[in-house]
């Protein structure tokens, strides 16, 4: 989920290069967080987040992302609410929001996690992900991309973790799907996380490690050796999830309870 030039595929691998099993990071120190405390209707803290404004970030998404409180604001109960609406705005049929820590908090390695309740209606594309802070200089995918969580609304029990870099991006990305048994991701909050060290990135849903990539695994260069920033967004439509249909009721909301970043150094 990015300013992609091509589409995310369903290509997946298992626990890559993990003959002895990946080890969780230790000696974690909390270095940055947002608990979304504040009055209802307030925009997310501008010290922590900026709101990207525009449309079609490279995936033919249908929404126009705004900086309005009606698309991204606090609910007064300790949550950020990102809301996708069906409305005519700036030439688009839908609005939503995309917020990032670009220029606010950028970090190399550590644990990055968020507790989120996502919508899973058809045509929805919620995501929690990271882009290399050197994107303006080197472009995508050379800057690298770590998709901590994304969901295609037509698959309410599944989320994906994915890695993009030179030689393994878009349709050739490295990823894996995690599936809930007997439930859907819109039914409750879940913690989505990655733990990133110098030679490995591991993906978690709640306490379950379900995917790991070693630095030696990708077919191209390992470009995860510089700071990245965080992104939260709720897209509408686009190539991978497809458009909403008659079963999709608007507005759709993505609730974020908190975001936390830890250092392991």
PDB file of C-alpha atoms in Angstrom:
ATOM      1  CA  UNK A   1       0.000   0.000   0.000  1.00  0.00           C
ATOM      2  CA  UNK A   2       1.972   2.993  -1.200  1.00  0.00           C
ATOM      3  CA  UNK A   3       2.696   5.590  -3.810  1.00  0.00           C
ATOM      4  CA  UNK A   4       3.110   2.394  -5.825  1.00  0.00           C
ATOM      5  CA  UNK A   5       3.859   2.288  -9.495  1.00  0.00           C
ATOM      6  CA  UNK A   6       2.393  -1.211  -9.739  1.00  0.00           C
ATOM      7  CA  UNK A   7      -0.033  -3.443  -7.877  1.00  0.00           C
ATOM      8  CA  UNK A   8       0.522  -5.584  -4.828  1.00  0.00           C
ATOM      9  CA  UNK A   9       0.210  -9.231  -5.749  1.00  0.00           C
ATOM     10  CA  UNK A  10      -0.869 -12.220  -3.744  1.00  0.00           C
ATOM     11  CA  UNK A  11       2.590 -13.728  -4.116  1.00  0.00           C
ATOM     12  CA  UNK A  12       3.657 -15.042  -0.732  1.00  0.00           C
ATOM     13  CA  UNK A  13       6.440 -16.982   0.892  1.00  0.00           C
ATOM     14  CA  UNK A  14       6.706 -18.704   4.241  1.00  0.00           C
ATOM     15  CA  UNK A  15       9.089 -17.993   7.093  1.00  0.00           C
ATOM     16  CA  UNK A  16      11.946 -17.210   4.764  1.00  0.00           C
ATOM     17  CA  UNK A  17      15.393 -18.347   5.767  1.00  0.00           C
ATOM     18  CA  UNK A  18      14.351 -19.367   9.281  1.00  0.00           C
ATOM     19  CA  UNK A  19      15.829 -22.806   9.806  1.00  0.00           C
ATOM     20  CA  UNK A  20      16.247 -22.163  13.532  1.00  0.00           C
ATOM     21  CA  UNK A  21      13.304 -19.807  13.864  1.00  0.00           C
ATOM     22  CA  UNK A  22      13.386 -16.022  14.244  1.00  0.00           C
ATOM     23  CA  UNK A  23      13.962 -14.559  17.683  1.00  0.00           C
ATOM     24  CA  UNK A  24      11.875 -11.677  19.096  1.00  0.00           C
ATOM     25  CA  UNK A  25      13.744  -8.464  19.803  1.00  0.00           C
ATOM     26  CA  UNK A  26      14.851  -7.928  23.389  1.00  0.00           C
ATOM     27  CA  UNK A  27      15.737  -4.877  25.476  1.00  0.00           C
ATOM     28  CA  UNK A  28      13.026  -2.824  23.808  1.00  0.00           C
ATOM     29  CA  UNK A  29      12.706   0.812  24.868  1.00  0.00           C
ATOM     30  CA  UNK A  30       9.619   2.862  24.049  1.00  0.00           C
ATOM     31  CA  UNK A  31      10.794   5.937  22.127  1.00  0.00           C
ATOM     32  CA  UNK A  32       7.617   7.305  20.490  1.00  0.00           C
ATOM     33  CA  UNK A  33       3.872   6.835  20.867  1.00  0.00           C
ATOM     34  CA  UNK A  34       0.489   8.362  20.230  1.00  0.00           C
ATOM     35  CA  UNK A  35      -2.514   7.317  22.317  1.00  0.00           C
ATOM     36  CA  UNK A  36      -4.875   9.692  20.502  1.00  0.00           C
ATOM     37  CA  UNK A  37      -6.050  11.426  23.648  1.00  0.00           C
ATOM     38  CA  UNK A  38      -7.967  14.640  23.080  1.00  0.00           C
ATOM     39  CA  UNK A  39     -11.344  16.163  22.444  1.00  0.00           C
ATOM     40  CA  UNK A  40     -13.750  14.623  19.956  1.00  0.00           C
ATOM     41  CA  UNK A  41     -13.412  16.155  16.511  1.00  0.00           C
ATOM     42  CA  UNK A  42      -9.803  17.218  16.995  1.00  0.00           C
ATOM     43  CA  UNK A  43      -7.335  16.486  14.196  1.00  0.00           C
ATOM     44  CA  UNK A  44      -4.468  14.084  14.997  1.00  0.00           C
ATOM     45  CA  UNK A  45      -1.572  15.769  16.811  1.00  0.00           C
ATOM     46  CA  UNK A  46       0.367  17.772  14.168  1.00  0.00           C
ATOM     47  CA  UNK A  47       3.558  17.237  16.155  1.00  0.00           C
ATOM     48  CA  UNK A  48       3.230  13.527  15.372  1.00  0.00           C
ATOM     49  CA  UNK A  49       1.345  13.390  12.075  1.00  0.00           C
ATOM     50  CA  UNK A  50       0.867  15.139   8.783  1.00  0.00           C
ATOM     51  CA  UNK A  51      -2.137  14.535   6.538  1.00  0.00           C
ATOM     52  CA  UNK A  52      -1.373  13.768   2.896  1.00  0.00           C
ATOM     53  CA  UNK A  53      -3.875  15.453   0.595  1.00  0.00           C
ATOM     54  CA  UNK A  54      -4.688  14.142  -2.868  1.00  0.00           C
ATOM     55  CA  UNK A  55      -5.792  11.118  -4.854  1.00  0.00           C
ATOM     56  CA  UNK A  56      -4.432   8.145  -6.811  1.00  0.00           C
ATOM     57  CA  UNK A  57      -1.217   7.341  -4.976  1.00  0.00           C
ATOM     58  CA  UNK A  58      -0.265   4.845  -7.676  1.00  0.00           C
ATOM     59  CA  UNK A  59      -2.955   2.176  -7.304  1.00  0.00           C
ATOM     60  CA  UNK A  60      -5.959   3.790  -9.046  1.00  0.00           C
ATOM     61  CA  UNK A  61      -7.615   4.342  -5.676  1.00  0.00           C
ATOM     62  CA  UNK A  62     -11.016   5.993  -5.828  1.00  0.00           C
ATOM     63  CA  UNK A  63     -10.889   8.270  -2.783  1.00  0.00           C
ATOM     64  CA  UNK A  64      -9.609  11.809  -2.371  1.00  0.00           C
ATOM     65  CA  UNK A  65      -7.619  11.981   0.871  1.00  0.00           C
ATOM     66  CA  UNK A  66      -8.303  15.187   2.767  1.00  0.00           C
ATOM     67  CA  UNK A  67      -7.046  17.063   5.823  1.00  0.00           C
ATOM     68  CA  UNK A  68     -10.598  17.490   7.168  1.00  0.00           C
ATOM     69  CA  UNK A  69     -11.690  16.350  10.618  1.00  0.00           C
ATOM     70  CA  UNK A  70     -14.617  14.566   8.963  1.00  0.00           C
ATOM     71  CA  UNK A  71     -12.082  12.117   7.510  1.00  0.00           C
ATOM     72  CA  UNK A  72      -9.497  11.914  10.318  1.00  0.00           C
ATOM     73  CA  UNK A  73     -10.124  12.991  13.896  1.00  0.00           C
ATOM     74  CA  UNK A  74     -10.126  11.888  17.509  1.00  0.00           C
ATOM     75  CA  UNK A  75     -13.326  10.437  18.965  1.00  0.00           C
ATOM     76  CA  UNK A  76     -12.799  11.684  22.533  1.00  0.00           C
ATOM     77  CA  UNK A  77     -12.410   8.120  23.805  1.00  0.00           C
ATOM     78  CA  UNK A  78      -8.736   7.626  23.012  1.00  0.00           C
ATOM     79  CA  UNK A  79      -9.090   6.604  19.373  1.00  0.00           C
ATOM     80  CA  UNK A  80      -8.175   8.034  16.013  1.00  0.00           C
ATOM     81  CA  UNK A  81     -11.005   7.543  13.540  1.00  0.00           C
ATOM     82  CA  UNK A  82     -10.180   7.473   9.831  1.00  0.00           C
ATOM     83  CA  UNK A  83     -13.464   7.681   7.939  1.00  0.00           C
ATOM     84  CA  UNK A  84     -14.133   6.861   4.307  1.00  0.00           C
ATOM     85  CA  UNK A  85     -17.215   8.631   2.950  1.00  0.00           C
ATOM     86  CA  UNK A  86     -19.183   8.363  -0.254  1.00  0.00           C
ATOM     87  CA  UNK A  87     -19.382  11.964  -1.415  1.00  0.00           C
ATOM     88  CA  UNK A  88     -18.442  14.024  -4.425  1.00  0.00           C
ATOM     89  CA  UNK A  89     -15.247  15.915  -3.611  1.00  0.00           C
ATOM     90  CA  UNK A  90     -12.516  17.360  -5.836  1.00  0.00           C
ATOM     91  CA  UNK A  91     -13.589  15.150  -8.723  1.00  0.00           C
ATOM     92  CA  UNK A  92     -13.674  11.919  -6.683  1.00  0.00           C
ATOM     93  CA  UNK A  93     -16.712   9.941  -5.550  1.00  0.00           C
ATOM     94  CA  UNK A  94     -15.230   9.148  -2.123  1.00  0.00           C
ATOM     95  CA  UNK A  95     -13.143  10.824   0.570  1.00  0.00           C
ATOM     96  CA  UNK A  96     -10.869   9.384   3.244  1.00  0.00           C
ATOM     97  CA  UNK A  97      -7.536  10.165   4.943  1.00  0.00           C
ATOM     98  CA  UNK A  98      -3.899   9.159   4.903  1.00  0.00           C
ATOM     99  CA  UNK A  99      -1.665  10.277   7.779  1.00  0.00           C
ATOM    100  CA  UNK A 100       2.098   9.882   8.112  1.00  0.00           C
ATOM    101  CA  UNK A 101       4.963  10.562  10.502  1.00  0.00           C
ATOM    102  CA  UNK A 102       7.153  11.812   7.639  1.00  0.00           C
ATOM    103  CA  UNK A 103       9.404  14.534   9.019  1.00  0.00           C
ATOM    104  CA  UNK A 104       8.035  13.889  12.533  1.00  0.00           C
ATOM    105  CA  UNK A 105       9.284  10.465  13.544  1.00  0.00           C
ATOM    106  CA  UNK A 106      11.569   8.425  11.292  1.00  0.00           C
ATOM    107  CA  UNK A 107      13.520   5.466  12.625  1.00  0.00           C
ATOM    108  CA  UNK A 108      15.766   2.643  11.525  1.00  0.00           C
ATOM    109  CA  UNK A 109      15.081  -0.738  13.186  1.00  0.00           C
ATOM    110  CA  UNK A 110      13.081  -1.549  16.310  1.00  0.00           C
ATOM    111  CA  UNK A 111       9.500  -2.614  16.953  1.00  0.00           C
ATOM    112  CA  UNK A 112       6.632  -0.731  15.292  1.00  0.00           C
ATOM    113  CA  UNK A 113       3.101  -1.592  16.391  1.00  0.00           C
ATOM    114  CA  UNK A 114      -0.472  -0.336  16.421  1.00  0.00           C
ATOM    115  CA  UNK A 115      -3.750  -1.540  17.910  1.00  0.00           C
ATOM    116  CA  UNK A 116      -6.397  -1.171  15.218  1.00  0.00           C
ATOM    117  CA  UNK A 117      -9.939  -2.228  14.390  1.00  0.00           C
ATOM    118  CA  UNK A 118     -10.296  -2.268  10.633  1.00  0.00           C
ATOM    119  CA  UNK A 119     -13.349  -2.226   8.365  1.00  0.00           C
ATOM    120  CA  UNK A 120     -13.657  -5.179   6.027  1.00  0.00           C
ATOM    121  CA  UNK A 121     -16.441  -4.265   3.607  1.00  0.00           C
ATOM    122  CA  UNK A 122     -15.889  -4.863  -0.097  1.00  0.00           C
ATOM    123  CA  UNK A 123     -13.772  -2.156  -1.695  1.00  0.00           C
ATOM    124  CA  UNK A 124     -12.111  -1.090   1.561  1.00  0.00           C
ATOM    125  CA  UNK A 125      -8.308  -1.140   1.815  1.00  0.00           C
ATOM    126  CA  UNK A 126      -7.081  -0.295   5.335  1.00  0.00           C
ATOM    127  CA  UNK A 127      -3.327  -0.296   5.915  1.00  0.00           C
ATOM    128  CA  UNK A 128      -0.579   0.373   8.465  1.00  0.00           C
ATOM    129  CA  UNK A 129       2.793   0.579   6.735  1.00  0.00           C
ATOM    130  CA  UNK A 130       6.180   2.245   6.348  1.00  0.00           C
ATOM    131  CA  UNK A 131       8.190   3.954   3.619  1.00  0.00           C
ATOM    132  CA  UNK A 132      11.879   4.781   3.483  1.00  0.00           C
ATOM    133  CA  UNK A 133      12.496   8.408   4.428  1.00  0.00           C
ATOM    134  CA  UNK A 134      14.857   8.724   1.452  1.00  0.00           C
ATOM    135  CA  UNK A 135      11.951   8.253  -0.979  1.00  0.00           C
ATOM    136  CA  UNK A 136      12.238  11.778  -2.474  1.00  0.00           C
ATOM    137  CA  UNK A 137      15.896  11.165  -3.307  1.00  0.00           C
ATOM    138  CA  UNK A 138      15.912   7.581  -4.615  1.00  0.00           C
ATOM    139  CA  UNK A 139      12.282   6.837  -5.511  1.00  0.00           C
ATOM    140  CA  UNK A 140      10.230   3.689  -5.021  1.00  0.00           C
ATOM    141  CA  UNK A 141      10.972   0.815  -4.572  1.00  0.00           C
ATOM    142  CA  UNK A 142      14.639   1.699  -3.947  1.00  0.00           C
ATOM    143  CA  UNK A 143      13.614   3.499  -0.746  1.00  0.00           C
ATOM    144  CA  UNK A 144      11.960   0.310   0.536  1.00  0.00           C
ATOM    145  CA  UNK A 145       8.485  -0.369   1.864  1.00  0.00           C
ATOM    146  CA  UNK A 146       7.337  -2.432   4.854  1.00  0.00           C
ATOM    147  CA  UNK A 147       3.609  -3.197   4.886  1.00  0.00           C
ATOM    148  CA  UNK A 148       2.897  -4.059   8.509  1.00  0.00           C
ATOM    149  CA  UNK A 149      -0.796  -4.738   7.859  1.00  0.00           C
ATOM    150  CA  UNK A 150      -3.174  -4.375   4.972  1.00  0.00           C
ATOM    151  CA  UNK A 151      -6.549  -5.910   4.250  1.00  0.00           C
ATOM    152  CA  UNK A 152      -8.633  -6.282   1.114  1.00  0.00           C
ATOM    153  CA  UNK A 153     -12.189  -5.825   2.355  1.00  0.00           C
ATOM    154  CA  UNK A 154     -13.531  -8.761   0.382  1.00  0.00           C
ATOM    155  CA  UNK A 155     -11.450 -11.033   2.667  1.00  0.00           C
ATOM    156  CA  UNK A 156     -12.590 -10.032   6.182  1.00  0.00           C
ATOM    157  CA  UNK A 157     -10.590 -12.700   8.019  1.00  0.00           C
ATOM    158  CA  UNK A 158      -7.257 -12.049   6.315  1.00  0.00           C
ATOM    159  CA  UNK A 159      -4.483  -9.476   6.587  1.00  0.00           C
ATOM    160  CA  UNK A 160      -1.123  -9.372   4.833  1.00  0.00           C
ATOM    161  CA  UNK A 161       2.444  -8.440   5.660  1.00  0.00           C
ATOM    162  CA  UNK A 162       4.602  -7.533   2.688  1.00  0.00           C
ATOM    163  CA  UNK A 163       8.083  -6.305   1.799  1.00  0.00           C
ATOM    164  CA  UNK A 164       8.955  -4.228  -1.284  1.00  0.00           C
ATOM    165  CA  UNK A 165      12.410  -3.360  -2.573  1.00  0.00           C
ATOM    166  CA  UNK A 166      14.380  -3.296  -5.835  1.00  0.00           C
ATOM    167  CA  UNK A 167      13.695  -6.539  -7.679  1.00  0.00           C
ATOM    168  CA  UNK A 168      10.861  -7.581  -5.342  1.00  0.00           C
ATOM    169  CA  UNK A 169       8.128  -4.953  -5.588  1.00  0.00           C
ATOM    170  CA  UNK A 170       4.549  -4.784  -6.826  1.00  0.00           C
ATOM    171  CA  UNK A 171       3.671  -8.097  -8.455  1.00  0.00           C
ATOM    172  CA  UNK A 172       6.972  -9.590  -7.284  1.00  0.00           C
ATOM    173  CA  UNK A 173       6.745  -8.445  -3.671  1.00  0.00           C
ATOM    174  CA  UNK A 174       7.548 -10.790  -0.792  1.00  0.00           C
ATOM    175  CA  UNK A 175       4.582 -11.369   1.495  1.00  0.00           C
ATOM    176  CA  UNK A 176       2.413 -13.677   3.530  1.00  0.00           C
ATOM    177  CA  UNK A 177      -1.256 -13.765   4.551  1.00  0.00           C
ATOM    178  CA  UNK A 178      -2.451 -14.256   8.128  1.00  0.00           C
ATOM    179  CA  UNK A 179      -5.958 -15.633   8.616  1.00  0.00           C
ATOM    180  CA  UNK A 180      -8.138 -15.470  11.717  1.00  0.00           C
ATOM    181  CA  UNK A 181     -10.017 -18.652  12.550  1.00  0.00           C
ATOM    182  CA  UNK A 182     -13.695 -18.245  13.347  1.00  0.00           C
ATOM    183  CA  UNK A 183     -13.704 -14.434  13.347  1.00  0.00           C
ATOM    184  CA  UNK A 184     -13.240 -11.309  11.241  1.00  0.00           C
ATOM    185  CA  UNK A 185     -10.856  -8.401  11.727  1.00  0.00           C
ATOM    186  CA  UNK A 186     -13.694  -5.875  11.946  1.00  0.00           C
ATOM    187  CA  UNK A 187     -15.072  -7.574  15.066  1.00  0.00           C
ATOM    188  CA  UNK A 188     -12.413  -6.306  17.475  1.00  0.00           C
ATOM    189  CA  UNK A 189      -9.090  -4.525  17.866  1.00  0.00           C
ATOM    190  CA  UNK A 190      -5.883  -6.391  17.027  1.00  0.00           C
ATOM    191  CA  UNK A 191      -2.210  -5.506  17.425  1.00  0.00           C
ATOM    192  CA  UNK A 192      -0.238  -5.441  14.187  1.00  0.00           C
ATOM    193  CA  UNK A 193       3.546  -5.194  14.465  1.00  0.00           C
ATOM    194  CA  UNK A 194       6.914  -5.686  12.859  1.00  0.00           C
ATOM    195  CA  UNK A 195      10.245  -6.209  14.567  1.00  0.00           C
ATOM    196  CA  UNK A 196      13.101  -5.018  12.397  1.00  0.00           C
ATOM    197  CA  UNK A 197      16.774  -5.757  13.037  1.00  0.00           C
ATOM    198  CA  UNK A 198      19.862  -5.339  10.869  1.00  0.00           C
ATOM    199  CA  UNK A 199      19.372  -8.673   9.104  1.00  0.00           C
ATOM    200  CA  UNK A 200      15.709  -9.621   9.549  1.00  0.00           C
ATOM    201  CA  UNK A 201      12.131  -8.315   9.655  1.00  0.00           C
ATOM    202  CA  UNK A 202       9.403 -10.259  11.483  1.00  0.00           C
ATOM    203  CA  UNK A 203       5.610  -9.723  11.290  1.00  0.00           C
ATOM    204  CA  UNK A 204       3.118 -10.278  14.119  1.00  0.00           C
ATOM    205  CA  UNK A 205      -0.649 -10.279  14.618  1.00  0.00           C
ATOM    206  CA  UNK A 206      -1.283  -9.961  18.345  1.00  0.00           C
ATOM    207  CA  UNK A 207       1.291 -12.326  19.878  1.00  0.00           C
ATOM    208  CA  UNK A 208       1.631 -14.569  16.819  1.00  0.00           C
ATOM    209  CA  UNK A 209       4.739 -14.374  14.648  1.00  0.00           C
ATOM    210  CA  UNK A 210       3.550 -15.418  11.177  1.00  0.00           C
ATOM    211  CA  UNK A 211       6.139 -14.165   8.701  1.00  0.00           C
ATOM    212  CA  UNK A 212       9.866 -13.457   8.606  1.00  0.00           C
ATOM    213  CA  UNK A 213      12.317 -12.296   5.945  1.00  0.00           C
ATOM    214  CA  UNK A 214      16.088 -12.501   6.282  1.00  0.00           C
ATOM    215  CA  UNK A 215      18.319  -9.912   4.631  1.00  0.00           C
ATOM    216  CA  UNK A 216      19.740 -12.685   2.463  1.00  0.00           C
ATOM    217  CA  UNK A 217      16.325 -13.791   1.153  1.00  0.00           C
ATOM    218  CA  UNK A 218      15.153 -11.127  -1.363  1.00  0.00           C
ATOM    219  CA  UNK A 219      16.265 -11.480  -4.986  1.00  0.00           C
ATOM    220  CA  UNK A 220      17.415  -7.841  -4.998  1.00  0.00           C
ATOM    221  CA  UNK A 221      19.270  -5.528  -2.649  1.00  0.00           C
ATOM    222  CA  UNK A 222      18.322  -5.317   1.030  1.00  0.00           C
ATOM    223  CA  UNK A 223      17.464  -1.619   1.360  1.00  0.00           C
ATOM    224  CA  UNK A 224      16.272  -1.669   4.973  1.00  0.00           C
ATOM    225  CA  UNK A 225      19.303   0.126   6.365  1.00  0.00           C
ATOM    226  CA  UNK A 226      17.993   3.661   6.861  1.00  0.00           C
ATOM    227  CA  UNK A 227      15.108   5.427   8.673  1.00  0.00           C
ATOM    228  CA  UNK A 228      11.476   4.833   7.684  1.00  0.00           C
ATOM    229  CA  UNK A 229       8.285   6.683   8.586  1.00  0.00           C
ATOM    230  CA  UNK A 230       4.827   5.331   9.446  1.00  0.00           C
ATOM    231  CA  UNK A 231       1.589   5.607   7.472  1.00  0.00           C
ATOM    232  CA  UNK A 232      -2.032   4.897   8.427  1.00  0.00           C
ATOM    233  CA  UNK A 233      -4.694   5.088   5.747  1.00  0.00           C
ATOM    234  CA  UNK A 234      -8.042   3.785   4.597  1.00  0.00           C
ATOM    235  CA  UNK A 235      -8.220   3.589   0.810  1.00  0.00           C
ATOM    236  CA  UNK A 236     -11.329   3.006  -1.268  1.00  0.00           C
ATOM    237  CA  UNK A 237     -11.014   0.762  -4.278  1.00  0.00           C
ATOM    238  CA  UNK A 238      -7.846   0.486  -6.296  1.00  0.00           C
ATOM    239  CA  UNK A 239      -6.483  -2.476  -8.211  1.00  0.00           C
ATOM    240  CA  UNK A 240      -6.034  -5.115  -5.500  1.00  0.00           C
ATOM    241  CA  UNK A 241      -9.259  -4.714  -3.466  1.00  0.00           C
ATOM    242  CA  UNK A 242     -11.507  -3.700  -6.340  1.00  0.00           C
ATOM    243  CA  UNK A 243     -14.291  -1.109  -6.041  1.00  0.00           C
ATOM    244  CA  UNK A 244     -17.097  -0.993  -3.482  1.00  0.00           C
ATOM    245  CA  UNK A 245     -20.354  -2.617  -4.532  1.00  0.00           C
ATOM    246  CA  UNK A 246     -23.977  -2.556  -3.419  1.00  0.00           C
ATOM    247  CA  UNK A 247     -23.080  -4.401  -0.199  1.00  0.00           C
ATOM    248  CA  UNK A 248     -20.709  -1.611   0.950  1.00  0.00           C
ATOM    249  CA  UNK A 249     -22.385   0.808   3.341  1.00  0.00           C
ATOM    250  CA  UNK A 250     -20.782   4.203   3.955  1.00  0.00           C
ATOM    251  CA  UNK A 251     -19.301   5.714   6.021  1.00  0.00           C
ATOM    252  CA  UNK A 252     -16.624   3.102   6.795  1.00  0.00           C
ATOM    253  CA  UNK A 253     -14.272   3.632   9.743  1.00  0.00           C
ATOM    254  CA  UNK A 254     -10.828   2.469  10.805  1.00  0.00           C
ATOM    255  CA  UNK A 255     -10.242   2.922  14.557  1.00  0.00           C
ATOM    256  CA  UNK A 256      -6.696   3.251  15.863  1.00  0.00           C
ATOM    257  CA  UNK A 257      -6.293   2.844  19.624  1.00  0.00           C
ATOM    258  CA  UNK A 258      -2.573   3.591  19.767  1.00  0.00           C
ATOM    259  CA  UNK A 259       0.707   3.518  17.847  1.00  0.00           C
ATOM    260  CA  UNK A 260       4.027   2.710  19.553  1.00  0.00           C
ATOM    261  CA  UNK A 261       7.629   2.620  18.395  1.00  0.00           C
ATOM    262  CA  UNK A 262      10.444   0.949  20.303  1.00  0.00           C
ATOM    263  CA  UNK A 263      14.197   0.937  19.929  1.00  0.00           C
ATOM    264  CA  UNK A 264      16.158  -2.272  20.445  1.00  0.00           C
ATOM    265  CA  UNK A 265      19.575  -0.596  20.481  1.00  0.00           C
TER     266      UNK A 265
END
